[in-house]
Amino acid sequence: MDKGYARPTKLARELRANATDAERKLWSYLGARRVAGVRFNRQVPIGPFICDFVSRGAKLIIEVDGGQHDANAAADHTRTQLLERHGYRVLRFWNTEILQNIEGVVNTIERALADMPSPNPSRKREGGIVARATRVYPESSTETE
């Protein structure tokens, strides 16, 4: 099946190896399920894009934006819309915000994760408590009237 773009895994590897200071700092908080027990991966290809941090289970993308993104606001908006069509929520933080206020950034991410519905809602149980409560038992001949 042709996706219309080449999967940029080589570039993703290069970006992981050459992370910015802000990306390294944020990763020190996101890695190893340190935020709300949620797993994040770095530099993940989604569609034709490489996203900075992605939680596939929570369907959350975190983008770290440097100064060049100020001039590319329209392109970033289009990118965000495409990623949202893939079912992801996108949070964007400036490099300076991460470097100067990491606790605030992490709190924002934790709140976003807490506000998201469960990615795998429980299936309807069969034979659960309700079924046991309505179970009919045969009458016993030892009952008193």
Coordinates of N, CA, C and O in Angstrom, one line a residue:
M1 N 0.8 -1.2 0.0 CA 0.0 0.0 0.0 C 0.9 1.2 0.0 O 1.7 1.4 0.9
D2 N 0.7 2.1 -0.9 CA 1.5 3.4 -1.1 C 0.8 4.4 -0.2 O -0.3 4.8 -0.3
K3 N 1.6 5.0 0.8 CA 1.1 6.0 1.7 C 1.2 7.4 1.1 O 0.8 8.4 1.7
G4 N 1.9 7.5 0.0 CA 2.1 8.8 -0.6 C 3.3 9.6 -0.1 O 3.5 10.7 -0.4
Y5 N 4.1 9.0 0.8 CA 5.2 9.6 1.4 C 6.2 8.5 1.8 O 5.8 7.3 2.1
A6 N 7.4 8.8 2.0 CA 8.4 7.8 2.4 C 8.5 7.9 4.0 O 8.5 9.0 4.5
R7 N 8.5 6.8 4.6 CA 8.6 6.8 6.1 C 9.9 7.3 6.5 O 11.0 6.7 6.2
P8 N 10.0 8.4 7.3 CA 11.2 9.0 7.6 C 12.0 8.5 8.8 O 12.4 9.2 9.7
T9 N 12.2 7.2 8.9 CA 12.8 6.6 10.1 C 14.3 7.0 10.2 O 14.7 7.2 11.3
K10 N 15.0 7.1 9.1 CA 16.4 7.5 9.2 C 16.5 8.9 9.8 O 17.3 9.1 10.7
L11 N 15.7 9.8 9.3 CA 15.7 11.2 9.9 C 15.3 11.2 11.3 O 15.9 11.9 12.1
A12 N 14.3 10.3 11.7 CA 13.9 10.3 13.1 C 15.1 9.8 14.0 O 15.3 10.4 15.1
R13 N 15.8 8.9 13.5 CA 17.0 8.4 14.3 C 18.0 9.5 14.5 O 18.6 9.7 15.5
E14 N 18.2 10.3 13.4 CA 19.2 11.4 13.4 C 18.7 12.5 14.4 O 19.5 13.0 15.2
L15 N 17.4 12.8 14.4 CA 16.8 13.8 15.3 C 17.0 13.3 16.8 O 17.2 14.1 17.7
R16 N 16.8 12.0 17.0 CA 16.9 11.5 18.4 C 18.4 11.7 18.9 O 18.6 12.0 20.0
A17 N 19.3 11.4 18.0 CA 20.7 11.5 18.3 C 21.2 13.0 18.5 O 22.1 13.3 19.2
N18 N 20.5 13.9 17.8 CA 20.9 15.3 17.9 C 19.8 16.2 18.5 O 19.4 17.2 18.0
A19 N 19.3 15.8 19.7 CA 18.2 16.5 20.3 C 18.6 17.8 20.8 O 19.8 18.0 21.2
T20 N 17.7 18.8 20.9 CA 18.0 20.1 21.4 C 18.1 20.0 22.9 O 17.6 19.1 23.5
D21 N 18.6 21.1 23.6 CA 18.6 21.1 25.0 C 17.2 21.0 25.6 O 17.0 20.3 26.6
A22 N 16.2 21.7 25.0 CA 14.9 21.6 25.5 C 14.3 20.2 25.4 O 13.6 19.7 26.3
E23 N 14.6 19.5 24.3 CA 14.1 18.2 24.1 C 14.7 17.2 25.1 O 14.0 16.3 25.7
R24 N 16.0 17.4 25.3 CA 16.7 16.5 26.3 C 16.1 16.7 27.7 O 15.9 15.8 28.4
K25 N 15.9 18.0 28.0 CA 15.3 18.3 29.4 C 13.9 17.7 29.5 O 13.6 17.1 30.6
L26 N 13.1 17.9 28.6 CA 11.7 17.4 28.6 C 11.8 15.8 28.7 O 11.0 15.2 29.4
W27 N 12.6 15.2 27.9 CA 12.7 13.8 27.8 C 13.1 13.2 29.2 O 12.7 12.1 29.6
S28 N 14.0 14.0 30.0 CA 14.4 13.5 31.3 C 13.2 13.4 32.2 O 13.2 12.6 33.2
Y29 N 12.1 14.1 31.9 CA 10.9 14.0 32.7 C 9.9 13.0 32.1 O 9.1 12.3 32.8
L30 N 9.8 12.9 30.8 CA 8.8 12.0 30.1 C 9.3 10.6 30.0 O 8.4 9.7 30.0
G31 N 10.6 10.3 29.9 CA 11.1 9.0 29.7 C 10.8 8.1 30.9 O 10.5 8.5 32.0
A32 N 10.8 6.8 30.6 CA 10.6 5.7 31.7 C 9.3 5.9 32.4 O 9.2 5.6 33.6
R33 N 8.3 6.4 31.7 CA 6.9 6.5 32.3 C 6.8 7.3 33.5 O 6.1 7.1 34.4
R34 N 7.6 8.4 33.6 CA 7.7 9.2 34.8 C 6.5 10.2 34.9 O 6.3 10.7 36.0
V35 N 5.8 10.5 33.9 CA 4.6 11.4 33.9 C 3.4 10.5 33.8 O 3.1 9.9 32.8
A36 N 2.7 10.4 34.9 CA 1.4 9.7 35.0 C 1.5 8.2 34.6 O 0.5 7.7 34.2
G37 N 2.7 7.7 34.6 CA 2.8 6.3 34.2 C 2.6 6.0 32.7 O 2.4 4.9 32.3
V38 N 2.6 7.1 31.9 CA 2.4 7.0 30.5 C 3.7 6.9 29.7 O 4.6 7.6 30.0
R39 N 3.7 6.0 28.7 CA 4.8 5.8 27.9 C 4.9 6.8 26.8 O 3.9 6.9 26.0
F40 N 6.0 7.4 26.6 CA 6.3 8.3 25.5 C 7.5 7.8 24.7 O 8.4 7.2 25.3
N41 N 7.5 8.1 23.4 CA 8.6 7.8 22.5 C 9.0 9.1 21.9 O 8.2 10.0 21.8
R42 N 10.3 9.2 21.5 CA 10.9 10.4 20.9 C 10.9 10.3 19.4 O 11.2 9.2 18.9
Q43 N 10.7 11.4 18.8 CA 10.9 11.5 17.3 C 10.2 10.4 16.6 O 10.8 9.5 15.9
V44 N 8.9 10.4 16.7 CA 8.1 9.3 16.1 C 7.5 9.7 14.8 O 6.8 10.8 14.7
P45 N 7.7 9.0 13.7 CA 7.0 9.3 12.5 C 5.5 9.0 12.5 O 5.1 7.9 12.9
I46 N 4.7 10.0 12.2 CA 3.2 9.8 12.1 C 2.8 10.5 10.8 O 3.0 11.7 10.7
G47 N 2.3 9.7 9.9 CA 2.0 10.2 8.6 C 3.3 10.7 8.0 O 4.4 10.1 8.2
P48 N 3.3 11.9 7.3 CA 4.6 12.4 6.7 C 5.4 13.2 7.7 O 6.4 13.7 7.4
F49 N 5.0 13.3 9.0 CA 5.7 14.1 10.0 C 6.5 13.3 11.0 O 6.2 12.1 11.2
I50 N 7.4 13.9 11.6 CA 8.1 13.4 12.7 C 7.8 14.2 13.9 O 8.0 15.4 14.0
C51 N 7.1 13.6 14.9 CA 6.7 14.3 16.1 C 7.7 14.1 17.2 O 8.3 13.1 17.4
D52 N 7.9 15.2 18.0 CA 8.9 15.2 19.0 C 8.7 14.1 20.1 O 9.6 13.3 20.4
F53 N 7.5 14.1 20.7 CA 7.2 13.1 21.8 C 5.8 12.6 21.5 O 4.9 13.4 21.3
V54 N 5.6 11.3 21.6 CA 4.3 10.7 21.3 C 4.0 9.6 22.3 O 4.8 8.8 22.6
S55 N 2.8 9.7 22.8 CA 2.2 8.6 23.6 C 1.2 8.0 22.7 O 0.1 8.6 22.6
R56 N 1.5 6.8 22.2 CA 0.5 6.2 21.3 C -0.7 5.7 22.1 O -1.9 5.8 21.6
G57 N -0.5 5.2 23.3 CA -1.6 4.8 24.1 C -2.6 5.9 24.5 O -3.8 5.7 24.5
A58 N -2.0 7.0 24.9 CA -2.9 8.1 25.3 C -3.3 9.0 24.1 O -4.0 10.0 24.3
K59 N -2.7 8.7 22.9 CA -3.0 9.5 21.7 C -2.6 11.0 22.0 O -3.4 11.9 21.6
L60 N -1.5 11.2 22.5 CA -1.0 12.6 22.8 C 0.4 12.8 22.2 O 1.3 12.0 22.3
I61 N 0.5 14.0 21.5 CA 1.7 14.4 20.9 C 2.2 15.7 21.6 O 1.4 16.6 21.8
I62 N 3.5 15.7 21.9 CA 4.0 17.0 22.5 C 5.1 17.5 21.5 O 6.0 16.7 21.2
E63 N 4.9 18.7 21.0 CA 5.8 19.3 20.1 C 6.6 20.4 20.8 O 6.1 21.2 21.6
V64 N 7.9 20.4 20.6 CA 8.8 21.4 21.2 C 9.2 22.3 20.1 O 9.9 21.9 19.1
D65 N 8.8 23.6 20.2 CA 9.0 24.6 19.2 C 10.1 25.6 19.5 O 10.1 26.2 20.6
G66 N 11.0 25.8 18.5 CA 12.0 26.8 18.6 C 11.6 28.0 17.9 O 10.4 28.1 17.5
G67 N 12.4 29.0 17.8 CA 12.1 30.3 17.2 C 11.6 30.2 15.8 O 10.8 31.0 15.3
Q68 N 12.1 29.2 15.0 CA 11.7 29.0 13.6 C 10.2 28.8 13.5 O 9.6 29.1 12.4
H69 N 9.6 28.3 14.5 CA 8.1 27.9 14.4 C 7.3 29.2 14.5 O 6.1 29.2 14.1
D70 N 7.8 30.3 15.0 CA 7.1 31.5 15.1 C 6.8 32.0 13.6 O 5.7 32.5 13.3
A71 N 7.7 31.8 12.7 CA 7.5 32.2 11.3 C 6.7 31.2 10.5 O 6.2 31.5 9.5
N72 N 6.6 30.0 11.1 CA 5.9 28.9 10.4 C 4.6 28.6 11.0 O 4.1 27.4 11.0
A73 N 3.9 29.5 11.6 CA 2.7 29.3 12.4 C 1.6 28.6 11.5 O 0.9 27.7 12.0
A74 N 1.4 29.0 10.3 CA 0.4 28.5 9.4 C 0.7 27.0 9.1 O -0.2 26.1 9.1
A75 N 2.0 26.7 8.8 CA 2.4 25.3 8.6 C 2.2 24.4 9.8 O 1.7 23.3 9.7
D76 N 2.5 25.0 11.0 CA 2.3 24.2 12.2 C 0.8 24.0 12.5 O 0.4 22.9 12.9
H77 N 0.0 24.9 12.1 CA -1.5 24.8 12.3 C -2.0 23.6 11.4 O -2.8 22.8 11.8
T78 N -1.5 23.6 10.2 CA -1.9 22.6 9.2 C -1.5 21.2 9.7 O -2.2 20.2 9.7
R79 N -0.2 21.2 10.2 CA 0.3 19.9 10.7 C -0.5 19.4 11.9 O -0.8 18.2 12.0
T80 N -0.8 20.3 12.8 CA -1.7 20.0 14.0 C -3.0 19.4 13.5 O -3.5 18.4 14.1
Q81 N -3.6 20.0 12.6 CA -4.9 19.5 12.1 C -4.8 18.1 11.5 O -5.7 17.3 11.8
L82 N -3.8 17.8 10.7 CA -3.6 16.5 10.2 C -3.4 15.5 11.3 O -3.9 14.4 11.3
L83 N -2.6 15.8 12.3 CA -2.3 14.9 13.4 C -3.6 14.7 14.2 O -3.8 13.5 14.7
E84 N -4.4 15.7 14.4 CA -5.7 15.5 15.1 C -6.6 14.6 14.3 O -7.4 13.8 14.9
R85 N -6.5 14.7 12.9 CA -7.3 13.7 12.1 C -6.9 12.3 12.3 O -7.7 11.4 12.1
H86 N -5.6 12.1 12.7 CA -5.1 10.8 13.0 C -5.6 10.4 14.4 O -5.2 9.3 14.9
G87 N -6.3 11.2 15.1 CA -6.8 10.9 16.5 C -6.0 11.4 17.6 O -6.2 11.0 18.8
Y88 N -5.0 12.2 17.4 CA -4.1 12.6 18.4 C -4.5 14.0 18.9 O -5.0 14.8 18.2
R89 N -4.2 14.3 20.2 CA -4.2 15.6 20.7 C -2.8 16.2 20.7 O -1.8 15.4 21.0
V90 N -2.6 17.4 20.3 CA -1.3 18.0 20.2 C -1.1 19.1 21.2 O -1.9 20.1 21.2
L91 N 0.0 19.0 22.0 CA 0.4 20.1 22.9 C 1.7 20.7 22.4 O 2.6 19.9 22.0
R92 N 1.8 22.0 22.3 CA 3.0 22.7 21.8 C 3.6 23.5 22.9 O 2.9 24.3 23.6
F93 N 4.9 23.4 23.1 CA 5.6 24.2 24.1 C 6.9 24.9 23.4 O 7.5 24.3 22.6
W94 N 7.2 26.1 23.8 CA 8.4 26.8 23.3 C 9.6 26.2 24.0 O 9.5 25.9 25.2
N95 N 10.7 26.2 23.4 CA 12.0 25.8 24.0 C 12.2 26.6 25.3 O 12.6 26.0 26.3
T96 N 12.1 27.9 25.3 CA 12.3 28.7 26.5 C 11.4 28.3 27.6 O 11.8 28.3 28.8
E97 N 10.1 28.0 27.3 CA 9.2 27.6 28.3 C 9.7 26.3 29.0 O 9.6 26.2 30.2
I98 N 10.2 25.3 28.2 CA 10.7 24.1 28.8 C 11.9 24.3 29.6 O 12.1 23.8 30.8
L99 N 12.8 25.1 29.1 CA 14.1 25.4 29.8 C 13.9 26.2 31.1 O 14.6 26.0 32.1
Q100 N 12.9 27.1 31.1 CA 12.8 28.0 32.3 C 11.6 27.6 33.2 O 11.6 28.0 34.3
N101 N 10.7 26.7 32.8 CA 9.6 26.4 33.6 C 9.2 24.9 33.4 O 8.0 24.7 33.0
I102 N 10.1 24.0 33.5 CA 9.8 22.6 33.3 C 8.7 22.1 34.1 O 7.9 21.2 33.7
E103 N 8.6 22.5 35.4 CA 7.5 22.0 36.3 C 6.2 22.4 35.7 O 5.2 21.6 35.8
G104 N 6.0 23.6 35.2 CA 4.8 24.1 34.7 C 4.4 23.3 33.4 O 3.2 22.9 33.2
V105 N 5.4 23.0 32.6 CA 5.2 22.2 31.4 C 4.7 20.8 31.8 O 3.7 20.3 31.2
V106 N 5.4 20.2 32.7 CA 5.0 18.8 33.1 C 3.6 18.8 33.7 O 2.8 17.9 33.5
N107 N 3.3 19.8 34.5 CA 1.9 19.9 35.1 C 0.9 20.0 34.0 O -0.2 19.4 34.1
T108 N 1.2 20.8 33.0 CA 0.2 20.9 31.8 C 0.0 19.6 31.2 O -1.1 19.2 30.8
I109 N 1.1 18.8 31.0 CA 1.0 17.5 30.3 C 0.2 16.6 31.2 O -0.6 15.8 30.8
E110 N 0.5 16.6 32.5 CA -0.3 15.7 33.5 C -1.8 16.0 33.4 O -2.6 15.1 33.4
R111 N -2.1 17.3 33.4 CA -3.5 17.7 33.3 C -4.2 17.2 32.0 O -5.3 16.8 32.0
A112 N -3.4 17.4 30.9 CA -4.0 16.9 29.7 C -4.2 15.4 29.7 O -5.2 14.9 29.2
L113 N -3.3 14.7 30.3 CA -3.4 13.2 30.4 C -4.6 12.8 31.3 O -5.4 11.9 31.0
A114 N -4.8 13.6 32.3 CA -5.9 13.3 33.3 C -7.3 13.6 32.6 O -8.3 13.0 33.0
D115 N -7.3 14.6 31.7 CA -8.6 15.0 31.1 C -8.9 14.1 29.9 O -10.0 14.3 29.3
M116 N -8.1 13.2 29.5 CA -8.3 12.4 28.3 C -9.1 11.1 28.7 O -8.8 10.6 29.8
P117 N -10.0 10.7 27.9 CA -10.7 9.4 28.2 C -9.8 8.3 28.0 O -8.7 8.3 27.4
S118 N -10.1 7.2 28.7 CA -9.3 6.0 28.6 C -9.3 5.5 27.1 O -10.3 5.5 26.4
P119 N -8.1 5.2 26.7 CA -7.9 4.8 25.3 C -8.6 3.4 25.0 O -9.0 3.1 23.9
N120 N -8.7 2.6 26.0 CA -9.3 1.3 25.8 C -10.4 1.1 26.8 O -10.2 0.5 27.9
P121 N -11.6 1.7 26.6 CA -12.7 1.5 27.6 C -13.0 0.1 27.8 O -12.9 -0.8 26.9
S122 N -13.4 -0.2 29.1 CA -13.7 -1.6 29.4 C -14.9 -2.1 28.6 O -15.8 -1.4 28.3
R123 N -14.7 -3.3 28.2 CA -15.8 -3.9 27.4 C -17.0 -4.3 28.3 O -16.8 -4.5 29.5
K124 N -18.2 -4.4 27.8 CA -19.3 -4.8 28.6 C -19.1 -6.2 29.1 O -18.8 -7.1 28.4
R125 N -19.2 -6.4 30.4 CA -19.0 -7.7 31.0 C -20.1 -8.6 30.7 O -21.3 -8.2 30.7
E126 N -19.8 -9.9 30.6 CA -20.8 -10.9 30.5 C -20.7 -11.8 31.7 O -19.6 -12.2 32.1
G127 N -21.8 -12.0 32.4 CA -21.8 -12.8 33.6 C -21.2 -12.1 34.8 O -20.7 -12.7 35.7
G128 N -21.3 -10.8 34.8 CA -20.7 -10.0 35.9 C -21.7 -10.0 37.1 O -22.5 -10.9 37.3
I129 N -21.5 -9.0 38.0 CA -22.3 -8.9 39.2 C -23.8 -8.9 38.9 O -24.6 -9.6 39.6
V130 N -24.3 -8.2 37.9 CA -25.7 -8.1 37.6 C -26.2 -9.5 37.3 O -27.3 -9.9 37.8
A131 N -25.5 -10.3 36.5 CA -26.0 -11.6 36.1 C -26.0 -12.5 37.3 O -27.0 -13.3 37.5
R132 N -25.1 -12.4 38.2 CA -25.1 -13.3 39.4 C -26.3 -12.9 40.3 O -26.9 -13.7 40.9
A133 N -26.6 -11.6 40.4 CA -27.6 -11.1 41.3 C -29.0 -11.6 40.8 O -29.9 -11.7 41.5
T134 N -29.1 -11.8 39.5 CA -30.4 -12.2 38.9 C -30.5 -13.7 38.7 O -31.5 -14.2 38.1
R135 N -29.5 -14.4 39.1 CA -29.5 -15.9 38.9 C -30.6 -16.5 39.7 O -30.8 -16.2 40.8
V136 N -31.3 -17.5 39.1 CA -32.4 -18.2 39.8 C -31.9 -19.5 40.3 O -31.3 -20.3 39.5
Y137 N -32.1 -19.7 41.6 CA -31.7 -21.0 42.2 C -32.9 -21.9 42.3 O -34.0 -21.4 42.6
P138 N -32.7 -23.2 42.2 CA -33.9 -24.1 42.4 C -34.4 -24.0 43.8 O -33.6 -23.8 44.7
E139 N -35.7 -24.2 43.9 CA -36.3 -24.1 45.3 C -35.8 -25.4 46.1 O -35.7 -26.4 45.5
S140 N -35.6 -25.1 47.3 CA -35.1 -26.2 48.2 C -36.3 -26.7 48.9 O -37.3 -26.0 49.3
S141 N -36.4 -28.0 49.1 CA -37.5 -28.7 49.8 C -37.4 -28.5 51.3 O -38.3 -28.8 52.0
T142 N -36.3 -27.9 51.8 CA -36.1 -27.7 53.3 C -36.6 -26.3 53.7 O -36.4 -26.0 54.8
E143 N -37.1 -25.5 52.8 CA -37.6 -24.1 53.2 C -38.8 -24.2 54.1 O -39.6 -25.1 54.0
T144 N -38.8 -23.3 55.0 CA -40.0 -23.2 55.9 C -40.9 -22.1 55.4 O -40.5 -21.1 54.9
E145 N -42.2 -22.3 55.7 CA -43.2 -21.3 55.2 C -43.7 -20.5 56.3 O -43.8 -20.8 57.4

